[in-house]
Short mmCIF file of C-alpha atoms in Angstrom, two decimals:
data_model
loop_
_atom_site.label_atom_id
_atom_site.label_comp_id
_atom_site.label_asym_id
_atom_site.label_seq_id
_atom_site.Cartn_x
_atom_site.Cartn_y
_atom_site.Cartn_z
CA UNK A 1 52.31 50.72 2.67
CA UNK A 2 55.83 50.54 3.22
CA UNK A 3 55.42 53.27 6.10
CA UNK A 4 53.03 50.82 7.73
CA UNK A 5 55.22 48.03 7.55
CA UNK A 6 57.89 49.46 9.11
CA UNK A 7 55.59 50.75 11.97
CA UNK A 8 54.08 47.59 12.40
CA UNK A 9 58.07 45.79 12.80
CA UNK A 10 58.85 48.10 15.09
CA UNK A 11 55.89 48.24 17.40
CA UNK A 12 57.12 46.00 19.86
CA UNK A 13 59.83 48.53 20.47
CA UNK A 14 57.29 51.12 22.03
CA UNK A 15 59.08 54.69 23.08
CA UNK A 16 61.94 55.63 22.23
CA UNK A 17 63.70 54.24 19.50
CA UNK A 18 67.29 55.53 19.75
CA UNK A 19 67.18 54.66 23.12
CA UNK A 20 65.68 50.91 22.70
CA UNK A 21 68.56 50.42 20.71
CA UNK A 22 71.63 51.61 22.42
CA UNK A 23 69.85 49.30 25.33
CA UNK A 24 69.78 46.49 22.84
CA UNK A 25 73.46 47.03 22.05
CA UNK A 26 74.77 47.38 25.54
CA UNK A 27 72.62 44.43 26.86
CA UNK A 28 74.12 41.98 23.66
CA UNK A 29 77.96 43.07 24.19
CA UNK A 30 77.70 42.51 27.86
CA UNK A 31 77.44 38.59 27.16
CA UNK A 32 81.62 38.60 26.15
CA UNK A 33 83.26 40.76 28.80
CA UNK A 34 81.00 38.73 31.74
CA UNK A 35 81.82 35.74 29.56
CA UNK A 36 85.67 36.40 30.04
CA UNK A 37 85.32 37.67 33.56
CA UNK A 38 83.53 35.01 35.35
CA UNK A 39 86.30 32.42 34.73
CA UNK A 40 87.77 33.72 37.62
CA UNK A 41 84.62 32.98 39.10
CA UNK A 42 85.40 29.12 38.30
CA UNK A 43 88.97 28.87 38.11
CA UNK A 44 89.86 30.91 41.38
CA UNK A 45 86.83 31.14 43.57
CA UNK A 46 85.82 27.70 42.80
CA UNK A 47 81.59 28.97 42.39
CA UNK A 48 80.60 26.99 39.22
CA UNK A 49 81.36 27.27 35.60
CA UNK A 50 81.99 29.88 33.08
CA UNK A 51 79.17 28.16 30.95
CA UNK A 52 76.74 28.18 33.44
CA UNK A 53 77.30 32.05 35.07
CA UNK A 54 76.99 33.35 31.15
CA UNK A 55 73.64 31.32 30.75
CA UNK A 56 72.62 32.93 33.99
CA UNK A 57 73.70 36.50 33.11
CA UNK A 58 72.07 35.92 29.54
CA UNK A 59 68.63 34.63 31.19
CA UNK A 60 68.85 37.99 33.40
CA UNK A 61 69.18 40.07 30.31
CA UNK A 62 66.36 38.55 28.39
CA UNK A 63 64.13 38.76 31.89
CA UNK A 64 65.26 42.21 32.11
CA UNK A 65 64.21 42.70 28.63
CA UNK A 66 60.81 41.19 29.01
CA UNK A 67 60.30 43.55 32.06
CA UNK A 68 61.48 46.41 30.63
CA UNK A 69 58.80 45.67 27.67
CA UNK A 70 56.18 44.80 30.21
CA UNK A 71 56.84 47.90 32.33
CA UNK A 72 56.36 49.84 28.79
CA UNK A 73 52.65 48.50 28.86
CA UNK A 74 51.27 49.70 32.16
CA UNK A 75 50.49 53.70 32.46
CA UNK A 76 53.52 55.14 34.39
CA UNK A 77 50.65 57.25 36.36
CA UNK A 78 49.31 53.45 37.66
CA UNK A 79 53.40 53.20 39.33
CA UNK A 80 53.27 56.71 40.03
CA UNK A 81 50.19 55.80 42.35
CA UNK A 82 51.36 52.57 43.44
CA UNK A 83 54.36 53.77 45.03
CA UNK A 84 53.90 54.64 48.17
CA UNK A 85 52.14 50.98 48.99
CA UNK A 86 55.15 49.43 47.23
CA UNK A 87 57.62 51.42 49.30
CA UNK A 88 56.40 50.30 52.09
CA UNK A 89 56.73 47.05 51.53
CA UNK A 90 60.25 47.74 50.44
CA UNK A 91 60.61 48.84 53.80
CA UNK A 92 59.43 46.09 56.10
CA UNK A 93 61.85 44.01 53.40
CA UNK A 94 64.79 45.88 54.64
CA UNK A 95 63.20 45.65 57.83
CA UNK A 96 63.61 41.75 57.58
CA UNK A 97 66.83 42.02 55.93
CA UNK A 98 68.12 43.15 58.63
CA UNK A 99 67.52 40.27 60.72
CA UNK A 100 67.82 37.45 58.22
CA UNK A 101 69.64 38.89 55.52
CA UNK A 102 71.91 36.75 53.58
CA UNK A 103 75.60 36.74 52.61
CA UNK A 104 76.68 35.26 48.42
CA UNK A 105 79.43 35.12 46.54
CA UNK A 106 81.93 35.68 49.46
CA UNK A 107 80.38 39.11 50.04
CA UNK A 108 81.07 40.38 53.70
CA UNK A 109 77.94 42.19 54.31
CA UNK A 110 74.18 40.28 54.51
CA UNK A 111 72.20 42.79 51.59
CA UNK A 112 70.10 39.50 50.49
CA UNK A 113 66.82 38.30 51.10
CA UNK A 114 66.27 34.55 49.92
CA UNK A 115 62.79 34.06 48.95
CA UNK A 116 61.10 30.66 51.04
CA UNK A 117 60.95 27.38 48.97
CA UNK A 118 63.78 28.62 46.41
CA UNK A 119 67.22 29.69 45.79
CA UNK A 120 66.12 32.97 44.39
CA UNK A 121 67.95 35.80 46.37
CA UNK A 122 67.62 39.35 45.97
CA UNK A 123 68.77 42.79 47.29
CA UNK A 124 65.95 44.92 48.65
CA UNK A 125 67.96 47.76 48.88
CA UNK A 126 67.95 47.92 44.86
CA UNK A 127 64.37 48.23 44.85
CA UNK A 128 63.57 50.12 48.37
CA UNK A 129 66.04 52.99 46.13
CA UNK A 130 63.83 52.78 42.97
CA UNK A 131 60.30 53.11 44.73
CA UNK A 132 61.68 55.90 46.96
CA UNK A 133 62.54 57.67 44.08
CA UNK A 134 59.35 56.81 42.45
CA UNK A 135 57.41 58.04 45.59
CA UNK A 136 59.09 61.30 46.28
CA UNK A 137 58.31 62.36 42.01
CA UNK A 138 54.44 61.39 42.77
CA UNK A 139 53.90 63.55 46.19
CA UNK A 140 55.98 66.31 44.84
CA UNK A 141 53.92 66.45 41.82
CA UNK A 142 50.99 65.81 43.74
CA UNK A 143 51.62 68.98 46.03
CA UNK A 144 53.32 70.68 43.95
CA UNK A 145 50.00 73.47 43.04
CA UNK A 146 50.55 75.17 46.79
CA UNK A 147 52.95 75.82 49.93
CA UNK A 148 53.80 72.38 52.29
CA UNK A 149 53.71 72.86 55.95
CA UNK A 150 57.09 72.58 57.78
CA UNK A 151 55.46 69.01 59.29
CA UNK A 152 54.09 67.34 55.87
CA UNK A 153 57.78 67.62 54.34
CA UNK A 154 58.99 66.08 57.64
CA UNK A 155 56.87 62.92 57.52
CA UNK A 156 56.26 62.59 53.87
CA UNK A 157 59.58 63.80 52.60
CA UNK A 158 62.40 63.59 55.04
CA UNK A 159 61.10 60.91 57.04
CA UNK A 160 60.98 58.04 54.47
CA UNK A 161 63.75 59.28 52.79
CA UNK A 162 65.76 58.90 55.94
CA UNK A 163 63.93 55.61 57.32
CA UNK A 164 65.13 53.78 53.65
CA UNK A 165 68.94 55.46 54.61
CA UNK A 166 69.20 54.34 57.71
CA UNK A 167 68.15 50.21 56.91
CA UNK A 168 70.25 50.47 54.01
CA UNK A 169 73.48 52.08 55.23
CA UNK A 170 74.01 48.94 58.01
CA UNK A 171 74.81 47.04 55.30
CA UNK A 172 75.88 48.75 52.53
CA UNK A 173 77.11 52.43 53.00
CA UNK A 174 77.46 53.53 48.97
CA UNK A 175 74.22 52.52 48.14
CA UNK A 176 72.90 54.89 51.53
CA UNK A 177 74.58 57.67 50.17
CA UNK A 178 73.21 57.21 46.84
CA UNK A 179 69.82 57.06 47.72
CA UNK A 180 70.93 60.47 49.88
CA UNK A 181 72.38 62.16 46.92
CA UNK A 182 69.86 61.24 44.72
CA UNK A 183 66.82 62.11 46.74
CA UNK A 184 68.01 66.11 47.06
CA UNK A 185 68.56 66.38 43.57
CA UNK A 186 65.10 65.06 43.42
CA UNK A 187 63.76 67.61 45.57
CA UNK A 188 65.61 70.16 43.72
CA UNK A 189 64.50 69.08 40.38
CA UNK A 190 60.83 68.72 42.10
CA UNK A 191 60.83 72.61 42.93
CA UNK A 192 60.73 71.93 46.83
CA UNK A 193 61.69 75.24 48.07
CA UNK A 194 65.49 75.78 49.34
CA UNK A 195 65.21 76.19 52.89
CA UNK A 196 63.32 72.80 53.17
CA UNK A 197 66.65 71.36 51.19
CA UNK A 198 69.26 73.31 53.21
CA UNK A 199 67.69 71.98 56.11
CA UNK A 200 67.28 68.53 55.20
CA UNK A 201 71.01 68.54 53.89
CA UNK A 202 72.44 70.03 57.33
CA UNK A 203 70.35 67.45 59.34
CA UNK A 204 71.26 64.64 57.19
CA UNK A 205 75.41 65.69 57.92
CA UNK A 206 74.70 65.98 61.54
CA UNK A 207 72.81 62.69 61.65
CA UNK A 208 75.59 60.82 59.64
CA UNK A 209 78.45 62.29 61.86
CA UNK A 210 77.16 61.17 64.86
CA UNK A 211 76.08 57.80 63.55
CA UNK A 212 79.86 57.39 62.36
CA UNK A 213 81.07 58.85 66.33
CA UNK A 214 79.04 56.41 68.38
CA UNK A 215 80.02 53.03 65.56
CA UNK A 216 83.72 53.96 65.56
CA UNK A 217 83.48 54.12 69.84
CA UNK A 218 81.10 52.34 71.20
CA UNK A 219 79.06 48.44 70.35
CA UNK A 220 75.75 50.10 70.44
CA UNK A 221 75.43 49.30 66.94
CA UNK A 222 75.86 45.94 66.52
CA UNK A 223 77.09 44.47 62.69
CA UNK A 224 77.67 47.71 61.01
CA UNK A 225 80.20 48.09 58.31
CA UNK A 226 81.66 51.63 59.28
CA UNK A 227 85.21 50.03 60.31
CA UNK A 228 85.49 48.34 56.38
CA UNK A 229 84.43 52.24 55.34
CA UNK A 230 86.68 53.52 56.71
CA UNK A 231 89.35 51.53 56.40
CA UNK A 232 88.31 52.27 52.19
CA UNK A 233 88.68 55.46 52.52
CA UNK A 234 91.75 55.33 54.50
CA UNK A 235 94.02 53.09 52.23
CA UNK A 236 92.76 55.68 49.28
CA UNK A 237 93.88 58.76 50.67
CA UNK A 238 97.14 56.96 51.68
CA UNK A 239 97.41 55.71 48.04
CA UNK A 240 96.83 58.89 46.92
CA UNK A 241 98.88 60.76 48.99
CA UNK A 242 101.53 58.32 49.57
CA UNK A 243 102.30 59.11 52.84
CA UNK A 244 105.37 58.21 54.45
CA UNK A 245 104.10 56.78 58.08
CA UNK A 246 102.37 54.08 55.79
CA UNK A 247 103.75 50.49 55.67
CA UNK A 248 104.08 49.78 51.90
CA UNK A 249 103.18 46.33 52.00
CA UNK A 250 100.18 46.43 54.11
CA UNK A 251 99.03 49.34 51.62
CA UNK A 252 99.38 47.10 48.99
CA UNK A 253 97.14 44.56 50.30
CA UNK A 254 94.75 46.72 51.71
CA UNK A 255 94.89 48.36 47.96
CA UNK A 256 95.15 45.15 46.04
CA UNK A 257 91.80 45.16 43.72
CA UNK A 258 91.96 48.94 42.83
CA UNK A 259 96.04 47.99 41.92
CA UNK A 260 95.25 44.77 39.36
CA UNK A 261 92.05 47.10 38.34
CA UNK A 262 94.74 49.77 37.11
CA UNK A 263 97.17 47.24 36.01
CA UNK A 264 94.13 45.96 33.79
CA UNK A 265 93.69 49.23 32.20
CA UNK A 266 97.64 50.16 31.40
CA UNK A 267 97.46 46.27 30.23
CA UNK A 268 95.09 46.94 27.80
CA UNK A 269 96.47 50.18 25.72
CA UNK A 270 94.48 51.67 23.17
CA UNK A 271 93.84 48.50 21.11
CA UNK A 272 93.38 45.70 23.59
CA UNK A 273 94.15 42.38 24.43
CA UNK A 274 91.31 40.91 22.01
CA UNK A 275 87.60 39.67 23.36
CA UNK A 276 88.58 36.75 26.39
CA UNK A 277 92.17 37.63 26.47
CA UNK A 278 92.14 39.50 29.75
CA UNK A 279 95.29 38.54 31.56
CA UNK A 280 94.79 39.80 34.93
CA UNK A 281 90.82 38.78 35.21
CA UNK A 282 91.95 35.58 37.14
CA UNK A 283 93.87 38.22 40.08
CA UNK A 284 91.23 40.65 40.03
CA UNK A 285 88.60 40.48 42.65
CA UNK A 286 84.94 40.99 41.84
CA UNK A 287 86.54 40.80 38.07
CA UNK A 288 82.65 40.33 36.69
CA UNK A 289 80.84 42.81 38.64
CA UNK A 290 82.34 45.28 40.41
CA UNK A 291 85.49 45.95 38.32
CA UNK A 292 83.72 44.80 35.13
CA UNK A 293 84.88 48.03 33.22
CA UNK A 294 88.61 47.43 34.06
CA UNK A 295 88.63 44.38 32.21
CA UNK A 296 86.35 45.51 29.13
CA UNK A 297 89.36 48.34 29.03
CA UNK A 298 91.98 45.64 29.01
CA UNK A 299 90.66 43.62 26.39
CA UNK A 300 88.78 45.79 24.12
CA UNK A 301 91.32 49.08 25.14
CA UNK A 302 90.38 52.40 25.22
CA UNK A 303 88.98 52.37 21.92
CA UNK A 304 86.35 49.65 22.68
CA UNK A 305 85.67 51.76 26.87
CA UNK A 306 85.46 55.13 24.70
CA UNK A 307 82.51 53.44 22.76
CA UNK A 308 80.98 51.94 25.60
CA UNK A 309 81.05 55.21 27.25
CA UNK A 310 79.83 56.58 24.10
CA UNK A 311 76.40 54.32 24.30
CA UNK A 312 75.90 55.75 27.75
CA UNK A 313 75.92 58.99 26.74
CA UNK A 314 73.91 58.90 24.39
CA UNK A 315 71.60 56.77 26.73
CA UNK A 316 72.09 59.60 29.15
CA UNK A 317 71.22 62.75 26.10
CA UNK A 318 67.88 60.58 25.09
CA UNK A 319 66.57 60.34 28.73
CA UNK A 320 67.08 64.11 28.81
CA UNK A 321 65.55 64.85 25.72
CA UNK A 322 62.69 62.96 26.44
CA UNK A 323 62.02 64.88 30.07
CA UNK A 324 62.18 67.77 28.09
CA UNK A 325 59.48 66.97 25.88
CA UNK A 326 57.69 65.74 28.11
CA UNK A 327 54.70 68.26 29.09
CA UNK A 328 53.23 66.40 32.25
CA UNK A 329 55.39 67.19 34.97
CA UNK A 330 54.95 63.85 37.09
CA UNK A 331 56.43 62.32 33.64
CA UNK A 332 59.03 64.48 32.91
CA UNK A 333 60.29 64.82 37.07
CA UNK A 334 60.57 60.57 36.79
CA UNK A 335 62.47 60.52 33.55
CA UNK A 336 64.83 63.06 34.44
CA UNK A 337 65.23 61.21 38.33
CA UNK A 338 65.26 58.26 36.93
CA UNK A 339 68.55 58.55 34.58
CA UNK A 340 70.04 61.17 37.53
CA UNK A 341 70.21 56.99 39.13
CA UNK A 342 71.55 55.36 36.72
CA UNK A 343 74.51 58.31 35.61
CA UNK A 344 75.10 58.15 39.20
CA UNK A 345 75.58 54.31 39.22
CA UNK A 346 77.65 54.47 36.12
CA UNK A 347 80.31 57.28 37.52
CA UNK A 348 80.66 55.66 40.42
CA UNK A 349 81.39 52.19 38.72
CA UNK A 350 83.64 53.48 36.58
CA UNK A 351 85.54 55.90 39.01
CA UNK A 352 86.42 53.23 41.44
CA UNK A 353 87.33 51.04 38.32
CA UNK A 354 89.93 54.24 37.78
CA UNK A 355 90.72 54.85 41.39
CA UNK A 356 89.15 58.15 41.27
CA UNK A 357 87.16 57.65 44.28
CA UNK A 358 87.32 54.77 46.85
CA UNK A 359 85.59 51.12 46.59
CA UNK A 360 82.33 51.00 46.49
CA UNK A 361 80.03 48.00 45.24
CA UNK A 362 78.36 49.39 42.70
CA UNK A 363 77.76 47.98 39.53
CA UNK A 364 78.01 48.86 35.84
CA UNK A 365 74.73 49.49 34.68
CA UNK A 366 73.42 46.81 32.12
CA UNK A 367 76.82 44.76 32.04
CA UNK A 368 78.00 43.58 35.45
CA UNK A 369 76.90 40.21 36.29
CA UNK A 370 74.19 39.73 38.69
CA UNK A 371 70.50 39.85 39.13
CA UNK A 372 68.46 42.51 41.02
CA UNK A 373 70.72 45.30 39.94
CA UNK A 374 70.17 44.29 36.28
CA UNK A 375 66.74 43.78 36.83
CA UNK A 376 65.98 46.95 38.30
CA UNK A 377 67.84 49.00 36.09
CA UNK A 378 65.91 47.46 33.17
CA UNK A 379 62.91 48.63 35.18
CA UNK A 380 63.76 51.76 35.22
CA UNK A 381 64.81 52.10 31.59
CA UNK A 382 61.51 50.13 31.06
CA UNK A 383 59.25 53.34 32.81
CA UNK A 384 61.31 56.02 30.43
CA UNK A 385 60.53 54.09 27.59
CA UNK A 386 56.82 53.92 28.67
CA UNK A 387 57.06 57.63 29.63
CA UNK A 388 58.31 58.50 26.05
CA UNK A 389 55.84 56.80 24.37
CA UNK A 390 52.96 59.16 26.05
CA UNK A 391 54.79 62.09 24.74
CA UNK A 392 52.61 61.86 20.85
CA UNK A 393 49.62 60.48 23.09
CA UNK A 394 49.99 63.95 24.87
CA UNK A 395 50.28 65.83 21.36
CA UNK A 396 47.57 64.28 20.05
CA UNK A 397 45.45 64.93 23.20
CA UNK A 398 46.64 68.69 22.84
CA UNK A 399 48.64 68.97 25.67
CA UNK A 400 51.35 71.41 24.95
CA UNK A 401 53.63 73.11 26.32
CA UNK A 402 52.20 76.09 26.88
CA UNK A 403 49.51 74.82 29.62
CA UNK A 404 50.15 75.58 32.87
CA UNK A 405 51.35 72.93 35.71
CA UNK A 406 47.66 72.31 37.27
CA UNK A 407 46.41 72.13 33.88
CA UNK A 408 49.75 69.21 32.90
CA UNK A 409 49.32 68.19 36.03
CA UNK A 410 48.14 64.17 35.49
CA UNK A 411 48.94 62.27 38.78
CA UNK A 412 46.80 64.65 41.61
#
């Protein structure tokens, strides 16, 4: 009886267990440092109050909740099929983006769509990334039972993987190369054979180097953002290197976030300033998305970031474990490709926060403030979860490990 009430209580929680709790706790203790952070928000950018940007964030987490529960209901097969219509319409998105994209928060680059009739705006790009992903899982699963031709990887591989680069890295280069990096180890994971990758990968250098040759020279690409890239990656190398033909105080400015973000975390110690007690949050730029994690270090130290870091992990260890129970490969390829995005998202957060790589805009999964990012990442966590509850279903069915692919094999 008592086993059956404690099933019941915790059926809303379908899947993984460990993992819808270290969500849980993540989601809850992002509330204080965006709390703290978006005062600078009011105070310095002048864009609302502190009240009403923690209401906001706090009605994102429980949406992202409620789709993360919802996307636990629908067979993962069903979004596994659905994909490839969905990414399309990710595309002609981006496609309008492009041409009407929007600009918020002071951001220099237009990355948002603004739904007609409302002031609902959202970034494409986000979601273009996760049905790619999505996509490329399904048709190498679907394929997976014989040899491609040369011309089926070209156009249902490498092309749309390459048409969703291309719209996205206009406006927002990190994200491009994420969606890059991500999609090989995809195709690694997948089993797609070797020379197909080397291939891609060589093409995809060539392709970027001469997009970067005719930007830097010529107009024929009008609105690009390859000047601000490289400018990033300039003033890091010369920060890093400290080089001597370098005018100090122009590095400094060019430099400015990725100094207070450092200043942040030496501010903080081991200990911390205490919840809200951030001191350099009001000189930080981007203090309650971007740079998120340099604050949390300042004012819960690097006890409170080693913890945080901890949760991820383990995060990180679950969606492992649960590919690698998984016996249906579709399942187990979109668990595994699924967290390979969101480790990625985290590094890079957390690296620029650090200064070991240079500024991106990518936020902290789960905590930054703002909406499609959040949204989508609770997607994703919401598919795992749905992926890990099949994994008794499949037991129970007698699926086991010892079948062979074609016989696993549950999306073809």
């Amino acid at each position: 009886m008592n086993e059956q009430d404690t099933e019941n209580r915790f059926e809303f929680l379908k899947g993984d267990k460990v993992l819808w709790m270290v969500i849980l706790v993540i989601s809850i203790f992002s509330i204080f440092p965006v709390y703290s952070a978006s005062s600078n928000l009011e105070y310095i950018v002048n864009n609302g109050t502190t009240t009403g940007h923690v209401i906001k964030h706090m009605f994102f987490v429980v949406l992202g909740l409620g789709i993360m529960r919802v996307a636990g209901m629908v067979k993962y097969e069903y979004i596994g099929k659905l994909s490839s219509i969905l990414l399309g319409l990710m595309i002609i998105l981006l496609v309008v983006t492009m041409f009407t994209g929007q600009t918020i928060d002071g951001a220099s680059a237009s990355r948002w769509l603004k739904i007609p009739g409302t002031p609902i705006s959202f970034q494409p790009s986000s979601f273009a990334f996760l049905m790619l992903i999505i996509y490329l899982c399904r048709y190498l699963t679907k394929k997976i039972t014989r040899e491609r031709l040369p011309i089926e990887n070209i156009m249902y591989i490498f092309g749309p993987i390459l048409l969703v680069f291309v719209l996205v890295a206009k406006d927002n280069g990190s994200t491009a190369l994420m969606i890059l990096m991500v999609s090989v180890i995809v195709l690694i994971i997948g089993q797609l054979h070797w020379k197909y990758i080397a291939g891609f990968i060589s093409s995809s250098f060539i392709a970027i180097i001469l997009f970067l040759v005719v930007a830097l020279n010529t107009n024929l690409i009008g609105g690009n953002r390859v000047h601000t890239w490289m400018s990033r990656i300039e003033t890091f190398t010369s920060s890093k290197a400290k080089s001597a033909d370098v005018d100090d105080e122009s590095l400094k400015a060019k430099n400015y976030q990725v100094m207070m973000a450092k200043a942040a975390i030496v501010h903080g110690g081991i200990t911390g300033m205490g919840p809200g007690k951030s001191a350099l949050k009001q000189t930080l730029p981007q203090s309650a998305s971007d740079f998120i994690f340099a604050v949390i270090v300042e004012e819960y130290g690097v006890i409170g970031a080693a913890f945080l870091i901890c949760l991820y992990l383990i995060m990180i260890i679950r969606i492992v474990m649960i590919a690698s129970k998984m016996p249906a490969f579709f399942g187990s390829l979109l668990v595994l490709s699924l967290g390979v995005m969101i480790f990625i998202q985290l590094s890079v957060n957390i690296a620029v926060a650090v200064n070991l790589i240079p500024v991106t805009g990518q936020p902290l999964p789960l905590i930054s403030y703002g909406g499609t990012s959040m949204l989508v990442t609770y997607l994703q966590l919401g598919i795992i979860l749905n992926i890990s509850s099949r994994i008794q279903i499949y037991d129970e069915e007698g699926m086991g490990k010892k079948q062979s692919i074609a016989e696993i094999n549950d999306i073809a």
